[in-house]
Amino acid sequence: MLSFETIAEAHDRIRPYIHRTPVLTNQTINERAGADLYFKCENFQKIGAFKARGGTNAVLQVAQNREGTAITTHSSGNHAQAVAYAARQVGLPAYIVMPRNAPQVKKDAVRGYGAEVIECEPTLDAREQGVRDIIARTGAVLVHPFDDDRVIAGQATAAKELIEDAGQTTPFQVIMAPVGGGGLLSGTALATHYLSPGSRVVAGEPAGAADAVLSFQSGKVEKAPFIDTIADGLLTSLSERTLSIIRAHVSEILTVSDAEIVAAMRLVWERMKIIIEPSCAVPLAVVLKHPDRFAGQKIGIILTGGNVDLGKLPF
Amino acid sequence: MLSFETIAEAHDRIRPYIHRTPVLTNQTINERAGADLYFKCENFQKIGAFKARGGTNAVLQVAQNREGTAITTHSSGNHAQAVAYAARQVGLPAYIVMPRNAPQVKKDAVRGYGAEVIECEPTLDAREQGVRDIIARTGAVLVHPFDDDRVIAGQATAAKELIEDAGQTTPFQVIMAPVGGGGLLSGTALATHYLSPGSRVVAGEPAGAADAVLSFQSGKVEKAPFIDTIADGLLTSLSERTLSIIRAHVSEILTVSDAEIVAAMRLVWERMKIIIEPSCAVPLAVVLKHPDRFAGQKIGIILTGGNVDLGKLPF
């Protein structure tokens, strides 16, 4: 089990490379929710998402421990940019396997950080084979998007900052994050366990990628019954590692529909004037869906990222 | 001429009712612009725009001086909400004349602050007649959107905060605002004159509402040769009052096309993850259009507001 010291060391390690993002509140959204919401704005993080934390923590250790002379990963999303960004900070080459149908803008962003993009067929098998090929060819070290303690420790620093900055005088009753592969949720649950043990951790998941809620119930890593959601950052299933942390330290996982996700996303755009991606709106959608469950509570919500394609908005 | 003391008093007066908005920077946009940009984020202001400052300063004085028992104005945009918001703070009724073709969402927002909306034909004559009728009927006091020293003093507090928060150790070489009726630009110019006299004040104006640049040259209040711009907050002509302040304290006014405005707006949305309205993107569009003129300079830009209709985005 990841210790508090490991998370605190991760925080010290990555601090020069990340933003301490602000915690924002909004009166209108509080009135709408009937609760007291604190938004940790990782949409303002380096590369536009919390993934910069975990990726940087892992890459810095690879460099410091001289575990390899290059970094690799596979991702179609924010983790790709996070690893590319972090590798550039330490001067290591990065090889990022991306499905060839990933948006051009995302491939360009990864290349913009100086990484090499290796395109593959859009299947998990092809991605994993792509990474194996790179490791064989270059000796690169894999930084997995979530099934890695160093990544989880890095992601935990978002909740650590949230608790330090807004949960000291009056502790949070609830701390929320969305769940995809579970790296952020595991880190959030651990940081909360150590720093704000009276807080419940509640996760939000799209109904159209409902693997975590099933895995949470069964105790085994389950696949989603179907994948159909706008929350494209949350399509992945958990790993044994993340499931075991989540089962130990998360109180519940609640699902929301895409219509509820888009409504919550729009509310944040309109009232807070900040850009969040659909995956990011899932916890707020949960709060708005269950006003009875959260009435009057102090709730911390991690807004995970702001990387959206403005040409393809859902409104 | 508005004194520094008047601006400082305005600031003290409105402080309990407004946000001290953050000043943000963005590395990517700095690289793109070749300059060092500081964005004063009035899109995070109460009612989503800087207009809360001027409206509140005027309305508070009407209430404190017992000049009347109601407030009125005409506006289709942010000033309507600002006056409604401020009137509610002091418990005075507000009567807002709005063109009947104003977006329903804006009428609803004004009503949401408890004000009465009086619809009129969408002409300046009809609006002004509407206000005269209300004054005759209710004895309400008019708070003009910009041709009012109290409004200008309120708007000046945005630049005052910008200079206090980011222009102390190293002064700004340039401070920028967009220009419509000139209330914000006048206030910005005066605050800069008093607090950062070494800074040049540069305004941005849409080429499709180019009255201020003509008035600035001729010394008389001119009308725009034509009105055709997405920057719907900047359609108004100057008044004698704002023109005289602008002629005294603004260095230049530069125009940009709608394509340049939309590109600058999109850049801010994509890289800063914040929502700004088209009018708001005009100064950045000016900087990006004239890299030679601003190369290497420290520039403060007032981002005026974030009230956009998400259903009608230009991208």
Tab-separated table of N, CA, C and O in Angstrom, chain B residues 155-219:
chain	number	residue	atom	x	y	z
B	155	GLN	N	-15.238	51.315	-13.397
B	155	GLN	CA	-14.511	50.488	-14.387
B	155	GLN	C	-12.991	50.649	-14.206
B	155	GLN	O	-12.231	49.712	-14.471
B	156	ALA	N	-12.562	51.834	-13.748
B	156	ALA	CA	-11.125	52.075	-13.552
B	156	ALA	C	-10.512	51.137	-12.526
B	156	ALA	O	-9.292	50.912	-12.531
B	157	THR	N	-11.334	50.585	-11.658
B	157	THR	CA	-10.769	49.740	-10.589
B	157	THR	C	-10.219	48.415	-11.118
B	157	THR	O	-9.404	47.784	-10.448
B	158	ALA	N	-10.641	48.011	-12.314
B	158	ALA	CA	-10.070	46.773	-12.887
B	158	ALA	C	-8.589	46.994	-13.193
B	158	ALA	O	-7.735	46.186	-12.798
B	159	ALA	N	-8.266	48.093	-13.883
B	159	ALA	CA	-6.856	48.380	-14.174
B	159	ALA	C	-6.088	48.675	-12.889
B	159	ALA	O	-4.911	48.316	-12.760
B	160	LYS	N	-6.741	49.315	-11.937
B	160	LYS	CA	-6.078	49.588	-10.642
B	160	LYS	C	-5.618	48.278	-10.002
B	160	LYS	O	-4.471	48.134	-9.578
B	161	GLU	N	-6.508	47.292	-9.966
B	161	GLU	CA	-6.125	45.999	-9.392
B	161	GLU	C	-5.036	45.319	-10.220
B	161	GLU	O	-4.101	44.728	-9.673
B	162	LEU	N	-5.170	45.390	-11.529
B	162	LEU	CA	-4.164	44.776	-12.413
B	162	LEU	C	-2.772	45.349	-12.121
B	162	LEU	O	-1.792	44.608	-11.980
B	163	ILE	N	-2.707	46.672	-12.001
B	163	ILE	CA	-1.410	47.322	-11.740
B	163	ILE	C	-0.915	46.969	-10.338
B	163	ILE	O	0.261	46.654	-10.131
B	164	GLU	N	-1.824	46.985	-9.361
B	164	GLU	CA	-1.423	46.654	-7.991
B	164	GLU	C	-0.922	45.216	-7.887
B	164	GLU	O	0.048	44.924	-7.188
B	165	ASP	N	-1.573	44.301	-8.595
B	165	ASP	CA	-1.271	42.878	-8.418
B	165	ASP	C	-0.144	42.379	-9.314
B	165	ASP	O	0.478	41.369	-9.004
B	166	ALA	N	0.102	43.041	-10.441
B	166	ALA	CA	1.101	42.484	-11.370
B	166	ALA	C	1.997	43.536	-12.004
B	166	ALA	O	2.853	43.198	-12.821
B	167	GLY	N	1.841	44.797	-11.620
B	167	GLY	CA	2.631	45.838	-12.269
B	167	GLY	C	3.464	46.656	-11.301
B	167	GLY	O	3.805	47.801	-11.592
B	168	GLN	N	3.800	46.071	-10.146
B	168	GLN	CA	4.542	46.839	-9.138
B	168	GLN	C	6.052	46.719	-9.318
B	168	GLN	O	6.736	47.709	-9.541
B	169	THR	N	6.560	45.507	-9.219
B	169	THR	CA	8.018	45.327	-9.265
B	169	THR	C	8.547	45.730	-10.636
B	169	THR	O	9.495	46.515	-10.744
B	170	THR	N	7.936	45.170	-11.673
B	170	THR	CA	8.272	45.557	-13.047
B	170	THR	C	7.029	46.178	-13.667
B	170	THR	O	6.039	45.493	-13.873
B	171	PRO	N	7.050	47.473	-13.941
B	171	PRO	CA	5.839	48.106	-14.478
B	171	PRO	C	5.481	47.575	-15.871
B	171	PRO	O	6.358	47.144	-16.628
B	172	PHE	N	4.204	47.614	-16.181
B	172	PHE	CA	3.752	47.286	-17.529
B	172	PHE	C	4.266	48.327	-18.520
B	172	PHE	O	4.265	49.514	-18.237
B	173	GLN	N	4.681	47.848	-19.698
B	173	GLN	CA	4.989	48.798	-20.768
B	173	GLN	C	3.722	49.220	-21.495
B	173	GLN	O	3.602	50.342	-21.979
B	174	VAL	N	2.770	48.294	-21.555
B	174	VAL	CA	1.502	48.573	-22.233
B	174	VAL	C	0.358	48.016	-21.383
B	174	VAL	O	0.478	46.930	-20.809
B	175	ILE	N	-0.752	48.758	-21.330
B	175	ILE	CA	-1.989	48.235	-20.742
B	175	ILE	C	-3.082	48.382	-21.799
B	175	ILE	O	-3.199	49.426	-22.441
B	176	MET	N	-3.843	47.291	-21.986
B	176	MET	CA	-4.794	47.242	-23.100
B	176	MET	C	-6.212	46.922	-22.648
B	176	MET	O	-6.418	46.137	-21.733
B	177	ALA	N	-7.160	47.523	-23.354
B	177	ALA	CA	-8.575	47.209	-23.162
B	177	ALA	C	-9.265	47.366	-24.511
B	177	ALA	O	-8.783	48.087	-25.382
B	178	PRO	N	-10.401	46.696	-24.671
B	178	PRO	CA	-11.203	46.955	-25.869
B	178	PRO	C	-11.991	48.258	-25.693
B	178	PRO	O	-12.141	48.745	-24.572
B	179	VAL	N	-12.498	48.789	-26.812
B	179	VAL	CA	-13.288	50.018	-26.711
B	179	VAL	C	-14.637	49.860	-27.420
B	179	VAL	O	-14.698	49.442	-28.574
B	180	GLY	N	-15.702	50.185	-26.662
B	180	GLY	CA	-17.053	50.247	-27.220
B	180	GLY	C	-17.530	51.686	-27.005
B	180	GLY	O	-17.155	52.587	-27.736
B	181	GLY	N	-18.287	51.916	-25.914
B	181	GLY	CA	-18.679	53.282	-25.548
B	181	GLY	C	-17.545	54.033	-24.872
B	181	GLY	O	-17.591	55.250	-24.735
B	182	GLY	N	-16.532	53.298	-24.422
B	182	GLY	CA	-15.345	53.953	-23.881
B	182	GLY	C	-15.309	54.058	-22.369
B	182	GLY	O	-14.382	54.654	-21.825
B	183	GLY	N	-16.281	53.490	-21.677
B	183	GLY	CA	-16.269	53.563	-20.215
B	183	GLY	C	-15.088	52.813	-19.623
B	183	GLY	O	-14.348	53.352	-18.796
B	184	LEU	N	-14.890	51.596	-20.055
B	184	LEU	CA	-13.768	50.809	-19.552
B	184	LEU	C	-12.446	51.427	-19.989
B	184	LEU	O	-11.506	51.552	-19.196
B	185	LEU	N	-12.370	51.827	-21.256
B	185	LEU	CA	-11.103	52.378	-21.753
B	185	LEU	C	-10.752	53.675	-21.030
B	185	LEU	O	-9.594	53.889	-20.652
B	186	SER	N	-11.739	54.520	-20.786
B	186	SER	CA	-11.481	55.770	-20.040
B	186	SER	C	-10.975	55.463	-18.644
B	186	SER	O	-9.996	56.049	-18.172
B	187	GLY	N	-11.653	54.546	-17.976
B	187	GLY	CA	-11.247	54.188	-16.627
B	187	GLY	C	-9.859	53.572	-16.605
B	187	GLY	O	-9.031	53.877	-15.742
B	188	THR	N	-9.595	52.720	-17.569
B	188	THR	CA	-8.279	52.077	-17.663
B	188	THR	C	-7.189	53.128	-17.886
B	188	THR	O	-6.115	53.079	-17.269
B	189	ALA	N	-7.484	54.068	-18.761
B	189	ALA	CA	-6.503	55.116	-19.073
B	189	ALA	C	-6.229	55.986	-17.851
B	189	ALA	O	-5.076	56.343	-17.569
B	190	LEU	N	-7.280	56.301	-17.104
B	190	LEU	CA	-7.085	57.149	-15.921
B	190	LEU	C	-6.331	56.397	-14.828
B	190	LEU	O	-5.400	56.942	-14.214
B	191	ALA	N	-6.707	55.152	-14.573
B	191	ALA	CA	-6.009	54.370	-13.543
B	191	ALA	C	-4.537	54.239	-13.914
B	191	ALA	O	-3.649	54.347	-13.055
B	192	THR	N	-4.257	54.020	-15.186
B	192	THR	CA	-2.870	53.883	-15.641
B	192	THR	C	-2.126	55.208	-15.488
B	192	THR	O	-0.984	55.252	-15.024
B	193	HIS	N	-2.782	56.286	-15.864
B	193	HIS	CA	-2.192	57.629	-15.728
B	193	HIS	C	-1.756	57.894	-14.289
B	193	HIS	O	-0.651	58.390	-14.037
B	194	TYR	N	-2.605	57.518	-13.336
B	194	TYR	CA	-2.281	57.805	-11.934
B	194	TYR	C	-1.313	56.804	-11.323
B	194	TYR	O	-0.460	57.159	-10.522
B	195	LEU	N	-1.459	55.518	-11.693
B	195	LEU	CA	-0.746	54.464	-10.963
B	195	LEU	C	0.451	53.899	-11.705
B	195	LEU	O	1.308	53.259	-11.103
B	196	SER	N	0.483	54.081	-13.010
B	196	SER	CA	1.570	53.484	-13.789
B	196	SER	C	1.867	54.410	-14.968
B	196	SER	O	1.711	54.044	-16.129
B	197	PRO	N	2.286	55.628	-14.638
B	197	PRO	CA	2.353	56.672	-15.670
B	197	PRO	C	3.337	56.364	-16.799
B	197	PRO	O	3.222	56.953	-17.871
B	198	GLY	N	4.250	55.430	-16.573
B	198	GLY	CA	5.161	55.069	-17.659
B	198	GLY	C	4.569	54.096	-18.662
B	198	GLY	O	5.195	53.787	-19.677
B	199	SER	N	3.352	53.588	-18.407
B	199	SER	CA	2.752	52.599	-19.305
B	199	SER	C	1.973	53.304	-20.414
B	199	SER	O	1.276	54.288	-20.166
B	200	ARG	N	2.067	52.749	-21.633
B	200	ARG	CA	1.208	53.222	-22.726
B	200	ARG	C	-0.129	52.483	-22.644
B	200	ARG	O	-0.162	51.286	-22.383
B	201	VAL	N	-1.206	53.196	-22.918
B	201	VAL	CA	-2.522	52.544	-22.997
B	201	VAL	C	-2.886	52.389	-24.468
B	201	VAL	O	-2.877	53.361	-25.230
B	202	VAL	N	-3.144	51.152	-24.864
B	202	VAL	CA	-3.491	50.847	-26.258
B	202	VAL	C	-4.855	50.155	-26.261
B	202	VAL	O	-5.083	49.237	-25.483
B	203	ALA	N	-5.734	50.614	-27.143
B	203	ALA	CA	-7.067	50.015	-27.219
B	203	ALA	C	-7.192	49.181	-28.476
B	203	ALA	O	-6.545	49.449	-29.494
B	204	GLY	N	-8.051	48.167	-28.395
B	204	GLY	CA	-8.397	47.370	-29.559
B	204	GLY	C	-9.855	47.602	-29.920
B	204	GLY	O	-10.710	47.721	-29.039
B	205	GLU	N	-10.129	47.682	-31.218
B	205	GLU	CA	-11.510	47.912	-31.671
B	205	GLU	C	-11.788	47.008	-32.872
B	205	GLU	O	-10.925	46.822	-33.728
B	206	PRO	N	-13.003	46.451	-32.964
B	206	PRO	CA	-13.319	45.650	-34.152
B	206	PRO	C	-13.376	46.538	-35.399
B	206	PRO	O	-13.951	47.636	-35.342
B	207	ALA	N	-12.818	46.070	-36.490
B	207	ALA	CA	-12.912	46.824	-37.746
B	207	ALA	C	-14.371	47.006	-38.158
B	207	ALA	O	-14.713	47.962	-38.851
B	208	GLY	N	-15.230	46.106	-37.695
B	208	GLY	CA	-16.649	46.189	-38.018
B	208	GLY	C	-17.454	47.060	-37.063
B	208	GLY	O	-18.690	46.988	-37.061
B	209	ALA	N	-16.791	47.882	-36.254
B	209	ALA	CA	-17.491	48.860	-35.399
B	209	ALA	C	-16.477	49.949	-35.073
B	209	ALA	O	-16.232	50.298	-33.930
B	210	ALA	N	-15.893	50.512	-36.150
B	210	ALA	CA	-14.691	51.339	-36.019
B	210	ALA	C	-15.015	52.810	-35.816
B	210	ALA	O	-14.537	53.674	-36.547
B	211	ASP	N	-15.810	53.089	-34.794
B	211	ASP	CA	-16.099	54.504	-34.525
B	211	ASP	C	-15.002	55.161	-33.686
B	211	ASP	O	-14.653	56.315	-33.924
B	212	ALA	N	-14.460	54.430	-32.723
B	212	ALA	CA	-13.538	55.064	-31.777
B	212	ALA	C	-12.244	55.483	-32.460
B	212	ALA	O	-11.705	56.558	-32.183
B	213	VAL	N	-11.776	54.646	-33.377
B	213	VAL	CA	-10.519	54.991	-34.048
B	213	VAL	C	-10.702	56.259	-34.893
B	213	VAL	O	-9.811	57.114	-34.959
B	214	LEU	N	-11.890	56.421	-35.477
B	214	LEU	CA	-12.169	57.635	-36.252
B	214	LEU	C	-12.303	58.853	-35.340
B	214	LEU	O	-11.763	59.930	-35.624
B	215	SER	N	-13.011	58.659	-34.235
B	215	SER	CA	-13.213	59.765	-33.287
B	215	SER	C	-11.879	60.211	-32.685
B	215	SER	O	-11.638	61.399	-32.475
B	216	PHE	N	-11.046	59.219	-32.406
B	216	PHE	CA	-9.719	59.477	-31.837
B	216	PHE	C	-8.906	60.369	-32.781
B	216	PHE	O	-8.197	61.275	-32.351
B	217	GLN	N	-9.026	60.099	-34.097
B	217	GLN	CA	-8.295	60.896	-35.089
B	217	GLN	C	-8.898	62.293	-35.254
B	217	GLN	O	-8.188	63.293	-35.275
B	218	SER	N	-10.229	62.346	-35.380
B	218	SER	CA	-10.874	63.621	-35.726
B	218	SER	C	-11.081	64.524	-34.513
B	218	SER	O	-11.232	65.737	-34.657
B	219	GLY	N	-11.160	63.921	-33.326
B	219	GLY	CA	-11.448	64.721	-32.134
B	219	GLY	C	-12.927	64.961	-31.922
B	219	GLY	O	-13.319	65.639	-30.969
